[in-house]
């Protein structure tokens, strides 16, 4: 089994895994970083979203062999204490209900806001539409992104 | 200043855990040596397993065992042992029991290996040969074989007719006779069903299961495997959505437990997204509505008939046709509910089971009648507004539906509506406005709670209920803080642990009224005890005082008449040298009082849709949902609940459809690319209006429960709006582009 050196949340890890193992399962099963979720396995729901060099990516479709040179950020590494403006806005707006999709939502939103710190509502909807929330907190998610944007700008 | 938490828009107490990724769900608990189980799903709908070859899988290093019906040891043999709290009448499915295949994607083997990847690979090496029998899975083709939808099940009310429908209908000047259909749906919570079973040194089991009722899972495992309840602890501190899918113990629990007991090792089984389509769905219904009215719009006769699906082995019953008698003042009502046995897994309660589908047909038919009568649809509802529940001859405990109509209509701007279909056009878009009523039950069930107040001023309350995203942790905390007069930060709520006092499965919108009241009552007992202890202190002003004479607020007891007389909880605990005060409470609904009333929640839903005239694309543009849900315990989480319910209604109306390929008898769009669920880009503006009236009959906290009511009526309001936009009545859900156009 090949070994891979990964940089996750600023820390270095060496994992032994098949080359095509999705980063999602390396995070969850090898590194026990379970904040990143399995929701569909085919890149359709967004629950597994992480940052690769700051950009939102689906970890369920990303093989571990492709990320050795990237800086991986997961929900656990977004902030030390839940103080990232997106996380703060998320709590205030009651975006999480069951909470399961929220790590993916937050990682998508934080990457999006870095590129577009003052988006319109339409842009928010477009950016967030690939993240399914079965509790259907969509209107609150939209509000939370707008709230975070105000804090960031 | 009196503390006041109930009803306030407080932030979710578990919000931080959920935004930092620290909230742990079932498949995320770990111990060294944990094995992974992968389920092999069958590929035929009916028949038997002729041969199952596991040798190639077992040959792989790291594969520990493959369980099939052949090497699975004998379990309990009585059907009763497999009955859970939510089981419908019949014989519950037994995984790996014998060679019989009863539905497509039935689990036929569990591969257990050292890693997930290995178990997944080994699962592909298990070869199954089947003897295929002819199956039937299409409801519409077998209506002649229908059986009565009856039997005993918690929450199910067998339909009963009243008056003389036939005569009244034939004497009605205005008649409507229409048929409605809707497709199957699957719950698809974002979290997969999973069970992580830790095999302890003493042979006992610590089980994390995705469940809406830890006591239900514990009961099931203890009965099926013949284990003392003391040896089975079930936990589910966080549940990643359920919507009914986790009311019954599903096969992941059985399989993980079986493997752990046989191997004497810890085992985790997590289903895949396609496997989430292998157990339980919202059953298809074919409904016939006949409405008879006088020319002025008075309903004279209503007939509501429904055909629905069930499995060969259980009789799944839900309340589909029971709602007209609650909503409308009509003397002649016929209710008929039939089921067809098909070769599929037993359907499963899905958010507002029966109500979402039955009220869809009823409220669509009411809309059709309003056009026949040339009457405003809301006017027609008000004309036939029920002041009492005719089916039971009882008044409602509370009902604010009239105000819901008024406030909802005002918010929506209903009075500006041009009743003529296709009359409101904007560019390419046909605009339609529709409305409908929703109704659901307001249930209270038995619940226990315990509380512990410590000398450091903190309070811990607990009950073995669940928080499936509903906000149970939060309202338990608020109710406890309010009752005892503590700041929220000093209260901790525990749930999702079978070691806690009994609570029923979290379903049917019953939890707030049940567990909420139990928490309130146990905190009242703590308060009483504190007062009693205060009275024992030397020269105490509270000697012999009654709880009614004092206020519990700001961590103090204060005299109601003379507020300068007070004593802090800390002082009482210290003076009396108390470390802890522990209390328990068992809430039993006051049936004598409750049975005098019909207990329901209601809603008035208004919808605006845009339909592209050329392409037929439908966009739900605006929804106003006015809710009669009793007292609202937390404005923020309650609002979220209703938002979610409304979006579920939108999704049911225009997106969701579990498509069965009848050649194989299998749901074929079993992933999230082909099973459409509403997403952010589909979202309309949604206004939620609460018309509050505390319902002290349903619960001592005044709540009626609001998990389902937000959904009921939404699909009908949207369908009615599509008709208003296009002039075309689509009597089949989901209303897709092609149905709206052709």
mmCIF file of C-alpha atoms in Angstrom, chain B residues 8-352:
data_model
loop_
_atom_site.group_PDB
_atom_site.id
_atom_site.type_symbol
_atom_site.label_atom_id
_atom_site.label_comp_id
_atom_site.label_asym_id
_atom_site.label_seq_id
_atom_site.Cartn_x
_atom_site.Cartn_y
_atom_site.Cartn_z
ATOM 1 C CA UNK B 8 -37.831 33.464 22.774
ATOM 2 C CA UNK B 9 -35.756 33.109 19.606
ATOM 3 C CA UNK B 10 -32.811 31.578 21.461
ATOM 4 C CA UNK B 11 -29.883 30.134 19.562
ATOM 5 C CA UNK B 12 -29.715 26.359 19.357
ATOM 6 C CA UNK B 13 -27.736 25.085 22.357
ATOM 7 C CA UNK B 14 -25.948 22.522 20.187
ATOM 8 C CA UNK B 15 -25.239 25.087 17.467
ATOM 9 C CA UNK B 16 -21.560 25.341 18.253
ATOM 10 C CA UNK B 17 -21.050 21.581 18.001
ATOM 11 C CA UNK B 18 -22.812 21.586 14.669
ATOM 12 C CA UNK B 19 -20.819 24.395 13.060
ATOM 13 C CA UNK B 20 -17.413 23.195 14.214
ATOM 14 C CA UNK B 21 -17.764 19.563 13.150
ATOM 15 C CA UNK B 22 -17.559 18.318 16.728
ATOM 16 C CA UNK B 23 -21.111 16.949 16.875
ATOM 17 C CA UNK B 24 -20.597 13.223 16.404
ATOM 18 C CA UNK B 25 -23.068 11.114 14.481
ATOM 19 C CA UNK B 26 -23.579 7.354 14.622
ATOM 20 C CA UNK B 27 -20.855 6.191 12.241
ATOM 21 C CA UNK B 28 -18.269 8.501 13.808
ATOM 22 C CA UNK B 29 -17.622 6.766 17.078
ATOM 23 C CA UNK B 30 -14.441 4.769 17.090
ATOM 24 C CA UNK B 31 -12.309 2.402 19.117
ATOM 25 C CA UNK B 32 -9.180 0.540 18.041
ATOM 26 C CA UNK B 33 -9.974 -2.749 16.338
ATOM 27 C CA UNK B 34 -13.379 -1.635 15.065
ATOM 28 C CA UNK B 35 -14.439 -3.787 12.123
ATOM 29 C CA UNK B 36 -16.343 -2.551 9.084
ATOM 30 C CA UNK B 37 -19.424 -4.308 7.777
ATOM 31 C CA UNK B 38 -20.697 -3.803 4.241
ATOM 32 C CA UNK B 39 -24.154 -4.998 3.248
ATOM 33 C CA UNK B 40 -24.666 -6.985 0.054
ATOM 34 C CA UNK B 41 -28.048 -6.049 -1.407
ATOM 35 C CA UNK B 42 -30.148 -8.538 -3.327
ATOM 36 C CA UNK B 43 -31.015 -7.887 -6.952
ATOM 37 C CA UNK B 44 -34.427 -9.480 -7.424
ATOM 38 C CA UNK B 45 -37.831 -8.519 -6.029
ATOM 39 C CA UNK B 46 -39.162 -11.983 -5.257
ATOM 40 C CA UNK B 47 -37.904 -15.542 -5.107
ATOM 41 C CA UNK B 48 -35.273 -17.416 -3.164
ATOM 42 C CA UNK B 49 -31.531 -17.621 -2.871
ATOM 43 C CA UNK B 50 -30.447 -20.816 -4.625
ATOM 44 C CA UNK B 51 -26.821 -20.468 -3.811
ATOM 45 C CA UNK B 52 -24.614 -17.911 -2.176
ATOM 46 C CA UNK B 53 -20.869 -18.248 -2.657
ATOM 47 C CA UNK B 54 -18.662 -16.366 -0.211
ATOM 48 C CA UNK B 55 -15.386 -18.253 -0.745
ATOM 49 C CA UNK B 56 -13.699 -15.595 -2.900
ATOM 50 C CA UNK B 57 -14.543 -12.919 -0.373
ATOM 51 C CA UNK B 58 -13.374 -14.989 2.572
ATOM 52 C CA UNK B 59 -10.097 -15.789 0.862
ATOM 53 C CA UNK B 60 -8.961 -12.158 1.131
ATOM 54 C CA UNK B 61 -6.658 -11.401 4.004
ATOM 55 C CA UNK B 62 -8.415 -9.053 6.383
ATOM 56 C CA UNK B 63 -11.917 -10.302 5.644
ATOM 57 C CA UNK B 64 -13.122 -11.626 8.962
ATOM 58 C CA UNK B 65 -16.477 -13.171 8.134
ATOM 59 C CA UNK B 66 -19.338 -13.099 5.682
ATOM 60 C CA UNK B 67 -22.753 -13.523 7.269
ATOM 61 C CA UNK B 68 -25.571 -14.962 5.168
ATOM 62 C CA UNK B 69 -28.811 -16.771 5.966
ATOM 63 C CA UNK B 70 -26.801 -20.010 5.989
ATOM 64 C CA UNK B 71 -24.370 -19.256 8.810
ATOM 65 C CA UNK B 72 -26.521 -16.877 10.819
ATOM 66 C CA UNK B 73 -27.380 -18.466 14.147
ATOM 67 C CA UNK B 74 -30.971 -18.855 15.213
ATOM 68 C CA UNK B 75 -32.579 -15.701 16.575
ATOM 69 C CA UNK B 76 -35.848 -15.265 18.393
ATOM 70 C CA UNK B 77 -38.567 -17.163 16.532
ATOM 71 C CA UNK B 78 -41.675 -15.284 17.645
ATOM 72 C CA UNK B 79 -42.774 -12.424 15.397
ATOM 73 C CA UNK B 80 -43.557 -10.533 18.560
ATOM 74 C CA UNK B 81 -39.859 -10.348 19.389
ATOM 75 C CA UNK B 82 -39.254 -8.347 16.212
ATOM 76 C CA UNK B 83 -42.068 -5.881 16.856
ATOM 77 C CA UNK B 84 -40.881 -2.390 17.571
ATOM 78 C CA UNK B 85 -42.880 0.579 18.896
ATOM 79 C CA UNK B 86 -43.712 1.760 15.380
ATOM 80 C CA UNK B 87 -44.427 -1.629 13.803
ATOM 81 C CA UNK B 88 -47.594 -1.917 11.733
ATOM 82 C CA UNK B 89 -49.672 -5.104 11.975
ATOM 83 C CA UNK B 90 -47.993 -8.150 10.411
ATOM 84 C CA UNK B 91 -44.751 -10.081 10.536
ATOM 85 C CA UNK B 92 -41.697 -7.815 10.726
ATOM 86 C CA UNK B 93 -38.878 -8.417 8.252
ATOM 87 C CA UNK B 94 -36.048 -10.580 9.627
ATOM 88 C CA UNK B 95 -32.676 -9.913 7.987
ATOM 89 C CA UNK B 96 -30.687 -13.012 6.903
ATOM 90 C CA UNK B 97 -33.453 -15.203 8.299
ATOM 91 C CA UNK B 98 -33.848 -17.667 5.439
ATOM 92 C CA UNK B 99 -33.459 -17.999 1.673
ATOM 93 C CA UNK B 100 -36.641 -16.077 0.879
ATOM 94 C CA UNK B 101 -36.412 -12.798 -1.042
ATOM 95 C CA UNK B 102 -39.290 -10.477 -0.249
ATOM 96 C CA UNK B 103 -38.221 -7.200 -1.862
ATOM 97 C CA UNK B 104 -35.564 -5.824 -4.149
ATOM 98 C CA UNK B 105 -32.344 -4.714 -2.479
ATOM 99 C CA UNK B 106 -33.079 -6.981 0.476
ATOM 100 C CA UNK B 107 -29.866 -7.482 2.480
ATOM 101 C CA UNK B 108 -28.537 -10.948 1.613
ATOM 102 C CA UNK B 109 -25.100 -10.832 3.219
ATOM 103 C CA UNK B 110 -22.900 -8.789 5.517
ATOM 104 C CA UNK B 111 -19.194 -8.747 4.748
ATOM 105 C CA UNK B 112 -17.050 -7.896 7.762
ATOM 106 C CA UNK B 113 -13.440 -6.828 7.269
ATOM 107 C CA UNK B 114 -10.626 -4.892 8.890
ATOM 108 C CA UNK B 115 -11.116 -1.846 6.646
ATOM 109 C CA UNK B 116 -14.031 -0.289 4.814
ATOM 110 C CA UNK B 117 -12.303 -0.517 1.438
ATOM 111 C CA UNK B 118 -11.607 -4.207 1.901
ATOM 112 C CA UNK B 119 -15.170 -4.925 2.990
ATOM 113 C CA UNK B 120 -16.501 -3.011 -0.021
ATOM 114 C CA UNK B 121 -14.277 -4.959 -2.395
ATOM 115 C CA UNK B 122 -15.064 -8.295 -0.774
ATOM 116 C CA UNK B 123 -18.786 -7.515 -1.024
ATOM 117 C CA UNK B 124 -18.423 -7.406 -4.813
ATOM 118 C CA UNK B 125 -17.018 -10.955 -4.717
ATOM 119 C CA UNK B 126 -20.060 -12.485 -3.031
ATOM 120 C CA UNK B 127 -21.927 -14.368 -5.748
ATOM 121 C CA UNK B 128 -25.630 -14.976 -5.344
ATOM 122 C CA UNK B 129 -27.778 -17.227 -7.530
ATOM 123 C CA UNK B 130 -31.500 -16.745 -7.347
ATOM 124 C CA UNK B 131 -34.599 -18.667 -8.198
ATOM 125 C CA UNK B 132 -36.742 -15.859 -9.530
ATOM 126 C CA UNK B 133 -40.458 -15.716 -8.950
ATOM 127 C CA UNK B 134 -42.867 -13.361 -10.631
ATOM 128 C CA UNK B 135 -43.300 -10.182 -8.634
ATOM 129 C CA UNK B 136 -45.857 -7.425 -8.577
ATOM 130 C CA UNK B 137 -44.914 -3.883 -7.634
ATOM 131 C CA UNK B 138 -47.341 -1.627 -9.496
ATOM 132 C CA UNK B 139 -50.222 -0.410 -7.359
ATOM 133 C CA UNK B 140 -52.470 0.691 -10.241
ATOM 134 C CA UNK B 141 -52.444 -2.799 -11.781
ATOM 135 C CA UNK B 142 -53.772 -4.605 -8.728
ATOM 136 C CA UNK B 143 -56.531 -2.471 -7.259
ATOM 137 C CA UNK B 144 -58.965 -5.368 -7.563
ATOM 138 C CA UNK B 145 -56.900 -7.257 -4.962
ATOM 139 C CA UNK B 146 -57.124 -4.478 -2.406
ATOM 140 C CA UNK B 147 -57.733 -5.319 1.236
ATOM 141 C CA UNK B 148 -59.127 -3.073 3.967
ATOM 142 C CA UNK B 149 -56.670 -0.645 5.531
ATOM 143 C CA UNK B 150 -57.305 -1.562 9.142
ATOM 144 C CA UNK B 151 -55.557 -3.026 12.166
ATOM 145 C CA UNK B 152 -54.032 -1.714 15.347
ATOM 146 C CA UNK B 153 -51.174 0.730 15.193
ATOM 147 C CA UNK B 154 -50.180 3.611 17.464
ATOM 148 C CA UNK B 155 -51.642 6.820 16.051
ATOM 149 C CA UNK B 156 -53.759 5.114 13.393
ATOM 150 C CA UNK B 157 -57.483 5.837 13.403
ATOM 151 C CA UNK B 158 -59.485 3.379 11.279
ATOM 152 C CA UNK B 159 -61.630 5.449 8.893
ATOM 153 C CA UNK B 160 -65.309 5.654 9.678
ATOM 154 C CA UNK B 161 -68.130 7.156 7.663
ATOM 155 C CA UNK B 162 -70.971 9.310 8.894
ATOM 156 C CA UNK B 163 -74.407 10.243 7.569
ATOM 157 C CA UNK B 164 -75.500 9.061 4.149
ATOM 158 C CA UNK B 165 -72.987 10.064 1.535
ATOM 159 C CA UNK B 166 -74.664 8.468 -1.483
ATOM 160 C CA UNK B 167 -78.001 10.131 -0.963
ATOM 161 C CA UNK B 168 -76.521 13.507 -0.088
ATOM 162 C CA UNK B 169 -74.162 13.421 -3.063
ATOM 163 C CA UNK B 170 -76.914 12.606 -5.553
ATOM 164 C CA UNK B 171 -78.984 15.423 -4.071
ATOM 165 C CA UNK B 172 -76.137 17.908 -4.445
ATOM 166 C CA UNK B 173 -76.610 20.578 -7.088
ATOM 167 C CA UNK B 174 -72.880 20.890 -7.660
ATOM 168 C CA UNK B 175 -70.789 17.734 -7.899
ATOM 169 C CA UNK B 176 -67.134 16.963 -8.312
ATOM 170 C CA UNK B 177 -65.608 13.518 -8.891
ATOM 171 C CA UNK B 178 -61.839 13.479 -9.385
ATOM 172 C CA UNK B 179 -58.827 11.209 -8.988
ATOM 173 C CA UNK B 180 -55.387 12.131 -7.649
ATOM 174 C CA UNK B 181 -52.068 10.356 -7.729
ATOM 175 C CA UNK B 182 -48.649 11.001 -6.238
ATOM 176 C CA UNK B 183 -45.388 9.149 -6.623
ATOM 177 C CA UNK B 184 -43.345 7.390 -3.958
ATOM 178 C CA UNK B 185 -40.805 9.339 -1.942
ATOM 179 C CA UNK B 186 -37.813 8.377 0.165
ATOM 180 C CA UNK B 187 -36.756 10.185 3.326
ATOM 181 C CA UNK B 188 -33.112 10.552 2.404
ATOM 182 C CA UNK B 189 -31.809 12.156 5.555
ATOM 183 C CA UNK B 190 -28.328 13.472 4.813
ATOM 184 C CA UNK B 191 -26.798 11.064 7.307
ATOM 185 C CA UNK B 192 -26.846 7.442 6.229
ATOM 186 C CA UNK B 193 -28.382 4.831 8.453
ATOM 187 C CA UNK B 194 -25.581 3.307 10.470
ATOM 188 C CA UNK B 195 -24.916 1.339 13.630
ATOM 189 C CA UNK B 196 -21.635 1.180 15.535
ATOM 190 C CA UNK B 197 -21.656 -1.659 18.035
ATOM 191 C CA UNK B 198 -18.937 -1.782 20.665
ATOM 192 C CA UNK B 199 -18.449 -5.213 22.164
ATOM 193 C CA UNK B 200 -17.476 -4.671 25.796
ATOM 194 C CA UNK B 201 -15.203 -6.936 27.831
ATOM 195 C CA UNK B 202 -18.104 -8.299 29.859
ATOM 196 C CA UNK B 203 -20.007 -9.183 26.689
ATOM 197 C CA UNK B 204 -22.391 -6.259 26.957
ATOM 198 C CA UNK B 205 -23.035 -3.973 24.006
ATOM 199 C CA UNK B 206 -22.702 -0.221 23.657
ATOM 200 C CA UNK B 207 -24.506 0.653 20.470
ATOM 201 C CA UNK B 208 -24.595 3.909 18.550
ATOM 202 C CA UNK B 209 -27.569 3.634 16.228
ATOM 203 C CA UNK B 210 -29.241 6.084 13.926
ATOM 204 C CA UNK B 211 -32.617 6.126 15.587
ATOM 205 C CA UNK B 212 -35.451 8.402 16.591
ATOM 206 C CA UNK B 213 -35.874 6.303 19.716
ATOM 207 C CA UNK B 214 -32.995 4.726 21.643
ATOM 208 C CA UNK B 215 -35.453 2.807 23.816
ATOM 209 C CA UNK B 216 -37.028 1.328 20.696
ATOM 210 C CA UNK B 217 -33.671 0.100 19.361
ATOM 211 C CA UNK B 218 -32.706 -1.218 22.799
ATOM 212 C CA UNK B 219 -36.007 -3.099 23.114
ATOM 213 C CA UNK B 220 -35.617 -4.576 19.626
ATOM 214 C CA UNK B 221 -32.052 -5.798 20.158
ATOM 215 C CA UNK B 222 -32.818 -7.186 23.565
ATOM 216 C CA UNK B 223 -35.840 -9.130 22.259
ATOM 217 C CA UNK B 224 -34.299 -10.374 19.009
ATOM 218 C CA UNK B 225 -30.999 -11.522 20.490
ATOM 219 C CA UNK B 226 -32.392 -12.544 23.860
ATOM 220 C CA UNK B 227 -30.216 -10.142 25.840
ATOM 221 C CA UNK B 228 -31.058 -8.481 29.109
ATOM 222 C CA UNK B 229 -31.666 -4.756 28.662
ATOM 223 C CA UNK B 230 -28.894 -4.204 31.177
ATOM 224 C CA UNK B 231 -26.467 -5.588 28.609
ATOM 225 C CA UNK B 232 -27.627 -3.324 25.793
ATOM 226 C CA UNK B 233 -27.093 0.403 25.874
ATOM 227 C CA UNK B 234 -28.161 2.395 22.812
ATOM 228 C CA UNK B 235 -27.055 5.962 22.136
ATOM 229 C CA UNK B 236 -27.785 8.542 19.487
ATOM 230 C CA UNK B 237 -26.692 11.953 20.751
ATOM 231 C CA UNK B 238 -26.933 13.488 17.273
ATOM 232 C CA UNK B 239 -29.131 12.318 14.433
ATOM 233 C CA UNK B 240 -28.363 13.656 10.966
ATOM 234 C CA UNK B 241 -31.985 13.995 9.953
ATOM 235 C CA UNK B 242 -34.536 11.196 9.901
ATOM 236 C CA UNK B 243 -38.028 12.435 8.971
ATOM 237 C CA UNK B 244 -39.476 9.090 10.004
ATOM 238 C CA UNK B 245 -36.807 6.859 8.479
ATOM 239 C CA UNK B 246 -35.350 6.084 11.901
ATOM 240 C CA UNK B 247 -38.611 5.463 13.749
ATOM 241 C CA UNK B 248 -38.193 1.716 13.296
ATOM 242 C CA UNK B 249 -34.959 -0.181 13.908
ATOM 243 C CA UNK B 250 -33.559 -0.730 10.421
ATOM 244 C CA UNK B 251 -31.454 -3.637 9.253
ATOM 245 C CA UNK B 252 -28.085 -1.959 9.850
ATOM 246 C CA UNK B 253 -28.771 -2.296 13.576
ATOM 247 C CA UNK B 254 -29.585 -5.991 13.370
ATOM 248 C CA UNK B 255 -26.590 -6.762 11.144
ATOM 249 C CA UNK B 256 -23.976 -4.846 13.141
ATOM 250 C CA UNK B 257 -25.225 -6.385 16.381
ATOM 251 C CA UNK B 258 -25.291 -9.889 14.921
ATOM 252 C CA UNK B 259 -21.689 -9.540 13.729
ATOM 253 C CA UNK B 260 -20.485 -8.077 17.027
ATOM 254 C CA UNK B 261 -22.077 -10.868 19.057
ATOM 255 C CA UNK B 262 -20.815 -13.635 16.783
ATOM 256 C CA UNK B 263 -17.287 -12.289 16.406
ATOM 257 C CA UNK B 264 -17.100 -10.888 19.929
ATOM 258 C CA UNK B 265 -15.658 -7.751 18.385
ATOM 259 C CA UNK B 266 -16.815 -4.202 17.713
ATOM 260 C CA UNK B 267 -18.447 -3.686 14.322
ATOM 261 C CA UNK B 268 -19.732 -0.723 12.356
ATOM 262 C CA UNK B 269 -22.241 -0.953 9.516
ATOM 263 C CA UNK B 270 -22.995 2.148 7.479
ATOM 264 C CA UNK B 271 -25.377 1.931 4.544
ATOM 265 C CA UNK B 272 -24.686 3.593 1.214
ATOM 266 C CA UNK B 273 -26.925 6.207 -0.389
ATOM 267 C CA UNK B 274 -28.444 3.676 -2.832
ATOM 268 C CA UNK B 275 -29.196 1.405 0.149
ATOM 269 C CA UNK B 276 -31.155 4.274 1.688
ATOM 270 C CA UNK B 277 -33.762 3.396 -0.951
ATOM 271 C CA UNK B 278 -33.926 -0.221 0.211
ATOM 272 C CA UNK B 279 -36.196 0.201 3.234
ATOM 273 C CA UNK B 280 -39.365 2.178 3.672
ATOM 274 C CA UNK B 281 -40.853 4.929 1.568
ATOM 275 C CA UNK B 282 -43.854 7.209 1.494
ATOM 276 C CA UNK B 283 -46.315 4.927 -0.279
ATOM 277 C CA UNK B 284 -47.996 5.887 -3.530
ATOM 278 C CA UNK B 285 -51.691 6.626 -3.193
ATOM 279 C CA UNK B 286 -54.439 6.743 -5.766
ATOM 280 C CA UNK B 287 -57.227 8.821 -4.293
ATOM 281 C CA UNK B 288 -60.767 9.501 -5.373
ATOM 282 C CA UNK B 289 -62.541 12.596 -4.074
ATOM 283 C CA UNK B 290 -66.248 13.211 -4.512
ATOM 284 C CA UNK B 291 -67.593 16.510 -3.245
ATOM 285 C CA UNK B 292 -71.225 17.543 -3.313
ATOM 286 C CA UNK B 293 -72.322 21.103 -2.534
ATOM 287 C CA UNK B 294 -75.240 23.449 -2.786
ATOM 288 C CA UNK B 295 -74.867 26.400 -5.190
ATOM 289 C CA UNK B 296 -73.965 28.714 -2.298
ATOM 290 C CA UNK B 297 -70.968 26.523 -1.494
ATOM 291 C CA UNK B 298 -72.234 24.558 1.509
ATOM 292 C CA UNK B 299 -70.696 21.090 1.495
ATOM 293 C CA UNK B 300 -73.385 18.417 1.569
ATOM 294 C CA UNK B 301 -71.376 15.296 0.881
ATOM 295 C CA UNK B 302 -67.719 14.268 0.900
ATOM 296 C CA UNK B 303 -66.257 10.939 -0.137
ATOM 297 C CA UNK B 304 -62.555 10.327 0.275
ATOM 298 C CA UNK B 305 -61.232 6.979 -0.967
ATOM 299 C CA UNK B 306 -57.617 5.966 -1.118
ATOM 300 C CA UNK B 307 -55.713 2.980 -2.438
ATOM 301 C CA UNK B 308 -52.204 2.621 -1.135
ATOM 302 C CA UNK B 309 -49.297 0.190 -1.059
ATOM 303 C CA UNK B 310 -48.067 -2.218 1.544
ATOM 304 C CA UNK B 311 -45.684 -5.156 1.657
ATOM 305 C CA UNK B 312 -46.557 -8.843 1.647
ATOM 306 C CA UNK B 313 -45.471 -9.197 5.262
ATOM 307 C CA UNK B 314 -46.785 -6.114 7.047
ATOM 308 C CA UNK B 315 -49.861 -3.988 6.742
ATOM 309 C CA UNK B 316 -48.650 -0.417 6.745
ATOM 310 C CA UNK B 317 -51.516 1.875 7.701
ATOM 311 C CA UNK B 318 -51.561 5.670 7.996
ATOM 312 C CA UNK B 319 -54.302 8.299 8.247
ATOM 313 C CA UNK B 320 -54.953 9.280 4.618
ATOM 314 C CA UNK B 321 -58.726 9.747 4.389
ATOM 315 C CA UNK B 322 -59.508 10.951 7.925
ATOM 316 C CA UNK B 323 -59.032 14.677 7.507
ATOM 317 C CA UNK B 324 -62.175 16.013 5.802
ATOM 318 C CA UNK B 325 -64.309 15.458 8.878
ATOM 319 C CA UNK B 326 -61.886 17.519 10.929
ATOM 320 C CA UNK B 327 -61.609 20.377 8.456
ATOM 321 C CA UNK B 328 -65.163 20.718 7.200
ATOM 322 C CA UNK B 329 -68.606 21.029 8.634
ATOM 323 C CA UNK B 330 -70.373 18.363 6.603
ATOM 324 C CA UNK B 331 -72.904 15.781 7.788
ATOM 325 C CA UNK B 332 -72.359 13.131 5.159
ATOM 326 C CA UNK B 333 -68.829 11.882 4.893
ATOM 327 C CA UNK B 334 -67.598 8.599 3.460
ATOM 328 C CA UNK B 335 -64.065 7.419 4.188
ATOM 329 C CA UNK B 336 -62.595 4.374 2.474
ATOM 330 C CA UNK B 337 -58.998 3.220 2.813
ATOM 331 C CA UNK B 338 -57.655 0.214 0.927
ATOM 332 C CA UNK B 339 -54.255 -1.407 0.624
ATOM 333 C CA UNK B 340 -52.647 -3.573 -2.016
ATOM 334 C CA UNK B 341 -49.992 -6.079 -1.022
ATOM 335 C CA UNK B 342 -46.955 -5.735 -3.260
ATOM 336 C CA UNK B 343 -43.494 -7.272 -3.405
ATOM 337 C CA UNK B 344 -41.696 -4.399 -1.777
ATOM 338 C CA UNK B 345 -40.440 -3.431 1.647
ATOM 339 C CA UNK B 346 -43.104 -2.140 4.016
ATOM 340 C CA UNK B 347 -43.713 1.595 3.528
ATOM 341 C CA UNK B 348 -42.568 3.801 6.368
ATOM 342 C CA UNK B 349 -43.857 6.919 8.097
ATOM 343 C CA UNK B 350 -42.441 9.932 6.315
ATOM 344 C CA UNK B 351 -42.955 13.490 7.565
ATOM 345 C CA UNK B 352 -46.715 14.005 8.033
#
